[in-house]
């Protein structure tokens, strides 16, 4: 059974939340060089730090005023938010000053993938407590992080584990060492996905430093973190945590829980879903499945890929046009929203057709966790016979994943 729609998500917005979403779409499309409709309010004022509504005494601002600093405070950047500990305001100004709007637009739609476009923007709005300016700053800074720092789409997604195997035989010492270290981490299972918690959320077992992991979620994957369970940590870490949590948003910090034993762990995860290594009943053991020859063969099919990319680009343009109508036409907003939802579904299903042509296969494809848009959190061989009465090994039948679950 699919869980009911949580508040602040597509399909469950208050009138005020929908208005904030429209405001964020308006300024986002403007950043991307897409003409936004005239608004009865002055959208520029909604970009003022901490603001949510416009003030009528600032109508004389120039149209491109959002590209200028909102406050000159020793070069402190666009945001007056004192909690901008990751420097996203500075990144925002730098990106707007140096990046071509069309490049930003393409990066955004690449980030959408199979998500509902509204769902993506709403995550940033919720993370920034519905402040349009701060949500836009965070969105643009995250896109910059994906494009310039982590190379999420141009390297990680495109080259994947198969490229690491090839690089491990490189004659260049630095390339060879980096690939070998990366593969060693995968083979050791320092981080892996398996199963769900009591609320049906996918679980990631990760031995990465807690501070780094939380920073990634807080700064670049907003509203995608359910809870963090720090299990059987050394006693000194809890003292260190008192310092770390002071750096975090209180909402994010409240999601971190320390568990000392199986009983405490069972408050969050059913015993049948806890691996035996941690005292539970799930017999699952992590084993890394090596890349297979030919598994990325479709990525060489440039003709098919381009056809799918072109079709997606046409849907994106239609979605942008319809979004402008949805913002400007209050009389037909419900009907226009239905059409936008239809296009969002075409983007979702179309992404999974495109996926094997742009994303290298990963461990989770090989073990059957990802199956062309169907997510099996307990894994299942992609070509295994389907028995409707069967229950996937080590867990309940798979449920439809939520928009926040997978990037």
PDB file of C-alpha atoms in Angstrom, residues 8-148:
ATOM      1  CA  UNK A   8       4.210  19.923   1.836  1.00  0.00           C
ATOM      2  CA  UNK A   9       4.511  17.418  -1.012  1.00  0.00           C
ATOM      3  CA  UNK A  10       2.952  17.456  -4.487  1.00  0.00           C
ATOM      4  CA  UNK A  11      -0.738  16.800  -4.052  1.00  0.00           C
ATOM      5  CA  UNK A  12      -0.868  17.982  -0.427  1.00  0.00           C
ATOM      6  CA  UNK A  13      -0.126  21.714  -0.290  1.00  0.00           C
ATOM      7  CA  UNK A  14      -1.872  24.497   1.553  1.00  0.00           C
ATOM      8  CA  UNK A  15      -2.774  27.611  -0.443  1.00  0.00           C
ATOM      9  CA  UNK A  16       0.182  29.438   1.099  1.00  0.00           C
ATOM     10  CA  UNK A  17       2.588  26.606   0.306  1.00  0.00           C
ATOM     11  CA  UNK A  18       1.380  26.514  -3.297  1.00  0.00           C
ATOM     12  CA  UNK A  19       1.973  30.276  -3.515  1.00  0.00           C
ATOM     13  CA  UNK A  20       5.552  29.817  -2.288  1.00  0.00           C
ATOM     14  CA  UNK A  21       6.072  27.069  -4.840  1.00  0.00           C
ATOM     15  CA  UNK A  22       4.852  29.382  -7.604  1.00  0.00           C
ATOM     16  CA  UNK A  23       7.187  32.123  -6.403  1.00  0.00           C
ATOM     17  CA  UNK A  24      10.147  29.750  -6.416  1.00  0.00           C
ATOM     18  CA  UNK A  25       9.260  28.508  -9.910  1.00  0.00           C
ATOM     19  CA  UNK A  26       9.042  32.118 -11.101  1.00  0.00           C
ATOM     20  CA  UNK A  27      12.513  33.113  -9.927  1.00  0.00           C
ATOM     21  CA  UNK A  28      14.014  29.743 -10.889  1.00  0.00           C
ATOM     22  CA  UNK A  29      12.751  30.028 -14.467  1.00  0.00           C
ATOM     23  CA  UNK A  30      14.097  33.560 -14.585  1.00  0.00           C
ATOM     24  CA  UNK A  31      17.548  32.364 -13.467  1.00  0.00           C
ATOM     25  CA  UNK A  32      17.386  29.772 -16.264  1.00  0.00           C
ATOM     26  CA  UNK A  33      16.609  32.439 -18.857  1.00  0.00           C
ATOM     27  CA  UNK A  34      13.039  31.217 -19.323  1.00  0.00           C
ATOM     28  CA  UNK A  35      10.561  34.114 -19.504  1.00  0.00           C
ATOM     29  CA  UNK A  36       8.398  34.106 -16.401  1.00  0.00           C
ATOM     30  CA  UNK A  37       4.896  35.597 -16.428  1.00  0.00           C
ATOM     31  CA  UNK A  38       4.050  38.975 -14.959  1.00  0.00           C
ATOM     32  CA  UNK A  39       2.974  38.715 -11.344  1.00  0.00           C
ATOM     33  CA  UNK A  40       0.757  41.065  -9.377  1.00  0.00           C
ATOM     34  CA  UNK A  41       3.520  41.104  -6.759  1.00  0.00           C
ATOM     35  CA  UNK A  42       7.111  42.165  -7.272  1.00  0.00           C
ATOM     36  CA  UNK A  43       8.892  38.813  -7.286  1.00  0.00           C
ATOM     37  CA  UNK A  44      12.263  40.462  -6.756  1.00  0.00           C
ATOM     38  CA  UNK A  45      11.333  41.438  -3.217  1.00  0.00           C
ATOM     39  CA  UNK A  46      10.635  37.808  -2.408  1.00  0.00           C
ATOM     40  CA  UNK A  47      14.332  37.212  -2.979  1.00  0.00           C
ATOM     41  CA  UNK A  48      15.226  39.421  -0.042  1.00  0.00           C
ATOM     42  CA  UNK A  49      16.773  37.300   2.716  1.00  0.00           C
ATOM     43  CA  UNK A  50      14.142  36.111   5.142  1.00  0.00           C
ATOM     44  CA  UNK A  51      11.261  37.421   3.090  1.00  0.00           C
ATOM     45  CA  UNK A  52       8.250  35.490   1.938  1.00  0.00           C
ATOM     46  CA  UNK A  53       6.040  38.209   0.524  1.00  0.00           C
ATOM     47  CA  UNK A  54       6.622  41.343  -1.463  1.00  0.00           C
ATOM     48  CA  UNK A  55       6.420  44.880  -0.173  1.00  0.00           C
ATOM     49  CA  UNK A  56       4.771  47.460  -2.455  1.00  0.00           C
ATOM     50  CA  UNK A  57       7.307  50.220  -1.804  1.00  0.00           C
ATOM     51  CA  UNK A  58      10.058  48.481  -3.771  1.00  0.00           C
ATOM     52  CA  UNK A  59       8.425  48.225  -7.176  1.00  0.00           C
ATOM     53  CA  UNK A  60      11.078  50.386  -8.805  1.00  0.00           C
ATOM     54  CA  UNK A  61      13.732  47.682  -8.704  1.00  0.00           C
ATOM     55  CA  UNK A  62      15.231  46.656 -11.989  1.00  0.00           C
ATOM     56  CA  UNK A  63      14.247  43.300 -13.402  1.00  0.00           C
ATOM     57  CA  UNK A  64      17.703  41.803 -12.932  1.00  0.00           C
ATOM     58  CA  UNK A  65      18.087  43.001  -9.340  1.00  0.00           C
ATOM     59  CA  UNK A  66      18.152  39.452  -8.016  1.00  0.00           C
ATOM     60  CA  UNK A  67      21.572  39.017  -9.613  1.00  0.00           C
ATOM     61  CA  UNK A  68      23.028  41.721  -7.368  1.00  0.00           C
ATOM     62  CA  UNK A  69      23.984  41.431  -3.746  1.00  0.00           C
ATOM     63  CA  UNK A  70      21.132  41.961  -1.342  1.00  0.00           C
ATOM     64  CA  UNK A  71      23.458  43.150   1.342  1.00  0.00           C
ATOM     65  CA  UNK A  72      27.002  44.441   1.332  1.00  0.00           C
ATOM     66  CA  UNK A  73      28.488  43.027   4.495  1.00  0.00           C
ATOM     67  CA  UNK A  74      32.197  42.547   3.917  1.00  0.00           C
ATOM     68  CA  UNK A  75      31.460  40.560   0.766  1.00  0.00           C
ATOM     69  CA  UNK A  76      29.240  38.197   2.686  1.00  0.00           C
ATOM     70  CA  UNK A  77      27.255  37.079  -0.379  1.00  0.00           C
ATOM     71  CA  UNK A  78      23.593  36.983  -1.282  1.00  0.00           C
ATOM     72  CA  UNK A  79      22.122  35.609   1.873  1.00  0.00           C
ATOM     73  CA  UNK A  80      21.831  37.416   5.167  1.00  0.00           C
ATOM     74  CA  UNK A  81      21.107  34.086   6.803  1.00  0.00           C
ATOM     75  CA  UNK A  82      23.521  33.807   9.713  1.00  0.00           C
ATOM     76  CA  UNK A  83      23.188  30.026   9.518  1.00  0.00           C
ATOM     77  CA  UNK A  84      24.796  29.832   6.062  1.00  0.00           C
ATOM     78  CA  UNK A  85      27.618  27.693   7.457  1.00  0.00           C
ATOM     79  CA  UNK A  86      28.326  26.030   4.117  1.00  0.00           C
ATOM     80  CA  UNK A  87      28.849  29.300   2.239  1.00  0.00           C
ATOM     81  CA  UNK A  88      25.963  28.697  -0.137  1.00  0.00           C
ATOM     82  CA  UNK A  89      25.220  32.422  -0.444  1.00  0.00           C
ATOM     83  CA  UNK A  90      28.691  32.998  -1.836  1.00  0.00           C
ATOM     84  CA  UNK A  91      28.317  30.038  -4.199  1.00  0.00           C
ATOM     85  CA  UNK A  92      24.973  31.446  -5.349  1.00  0.00           C
ATOM     86  CA  UNK A  93      26.470  34.802  -6.337  1.00  0.00           C
ATOM     87  CA  UNK A  94      29.459  33.187  -8.023  1.00  0.00           C
ATOM     88  CA  UNK A  95      27.285  30.827 -10.059  1.00  0.00           C
ATOM     89  CA  UNK A  96      24.970  33.602 -11.217  1.00  0.00           C
ATOM     90  CA  UNK A  97      27.964  35.717 -12.218  1.00  0.00           C
ATOM     91  CA  UNK A  98      29.829  33.022 -14.121  1.00  0.00           C
ATOM     92  CA  UNK A  99      27.415  30.364 -15.390  1.00  0.00           C
ATOM     93  CA  UNK A 100      25.374  30.547 -18.580  1.00  0.00           C
ATOM     94  CA  UNK A 101      21.624  30.404 -17.737  1.00  0.00           C
ATOM     95  CA  UNK A 102      21.040  27.607 -20.240  1.00  0.00           C
ATOM     96  CA  UNK A 103      23.748  25.533 -18.584  1.00  0.00           C
ATOM     97  CA  UNK A 104      22.042  26.026 -15.229  1.00  0.00           C
ATOM     98  CA  UNK A 105      18.720  25.058 -16.782  1.00  0.00           C
ATOM     99  CA  UNK A 106      20.170  21.853 -18.214  1.00  0.00           C
ATOM    100  CA  UNK A 107      21.794  21.026 -14.869  1.00  0.00           C
ATOM    101  CA  UNK A 108      18.475  21.432 -13.076  1.00  0.00           C
ATOM    102  CA  UNK A 109      16.566  19.127 -15.401  1.00  0.00           C
ATOM    103  CA  UNK A 110      19.375  16.607 -15.187  1.00  0.00           C
ATOM    104  CA  UNK A 111      19.005  16.729 -11.403  1.00  0.00           C
ATOM    105  CA  UNK A 112      15.233  16.122 -11.685  1.00  0.00           C
ATOM    106  CA  UNK A 113      15.697  12.681 -13.270  1.00  0.00           C
ATOM    107  CA  UNK A 114      12.605  10.605 -12.306  1.00  0.00           C
ATOM    108  CA  UNK A 115      11.418  13.049  -9.646  1.00  0.00           C
ATOM    109  CA  UNK A 116       8.341  15.248  -9.896  1.00  0.00           C
ATOM    110  CA  UNK A 117       9.801  18.715 -10.666  1.00  0.00           C
ATOM    111  CA  UNK A 118       7.525  20.258  -8.025  1.00  0.00           C
ATOM    112  CA  UNK A 119       8.735  17.642  -5.545  1.00  0.00           C
ATOM    113  CA  UNK A 120      12.331  18.692  -6.080  1.00  0.00           C
ATOM    114  CA  UNK A 121      11.645  22.385  -5.502  1.00  0.00           C
ATOM    115  CA  UNK A 122       9.450  21.615  -2.501  1.00  0.00           C
ATOM    116  CA  UNK A 123      12.302  19.795  -0.783  1.00  0.00           C
ATOM    117  CA  UNK A 124      14.365  22.977  -0.923  1.00  0.00           C
ATOM    118  CA  UNK A 125      11.430  25.060   0.300  1.00  0.00           C
ATOM    119  CA  UNK A 126      10.789  22.753   3.253  1.00  0.00           C
ATOM    120  CA  UNK A 127      14.473  22.685   4.129  1.00  0.00           C
ATOM    121  CA  UNK A 128      14.528  26.485   4.182  1.00  0.00           C
ATOM    122  CA  UNK A 129      11.230  26.812   6.048  1.00  0.00           C
ATOM    123  CA  UNK A 130       9.391  28.103   2.965  1.00  0.00           C
ATOM    124  CA  UNK A 131      11.698  31.092   2.508  1.00  0.00           C
ATOM    125  CA  UNK A 132      11.850  31.553  -1.277  1.00  0.00           C
ATOM    126  CA  UNK A 133      15.165  33.411  -1.324  1.00  0.00           C
ATOM    127  CA  UNK A 134      16.994  30.898   0.853  1.00  0.00           C
ATOM    128  CA  UNK A 135      15.482  27.981  -1.067  1.00  0.00           C
ATOM    129  CA  UNK A 136      16.742  29.433  -4.366  1.00  0.00           C
ATOM    130  CA  UNK A 137      20.212  30.024  -2.892  1.00  0.00           C
ATOM    131  CA  UNK A 138      20.336  26.426  -1.683  1.00  0.00           C
ATOM    132  CA  UNK A 139      19.075  25.060  -5.008  1.00  0.00           C
ATOM    133  CA  UNK A 140      21.657  26.920  -7.099  1.00  0.00           C
ATOM    134  CA  UNK A 141      24.483  26.090  -4.671  1.00  0.00           C
ATOM    135  CA  UNK A 142      23.517  22.411  -4.765  1.00  0.00           C
ATOM    136  CA  UNK A 143      23.531  22.423  -8.553  1.00  0.00           C
ATOM    137  CA  UNK A 144      27.008  23.957  -8.449  1.00  0.00           C
ATOM    138  CA  UNK A 145      28.153  21.253  -5.997  1.00  0.00           C
ATOM    139  CA  UNK A 146      26.863  18.541  -8.324  1.00  0.00           C
ATOM    140  CA  UNK A 147      28.403  20.126 -11.446  1.00  0.00           C
ATOM    141  CA  UNK A 148      31.742  21.399 -10.153  1.00  0.00           C
TER     142      UNK A 148
END
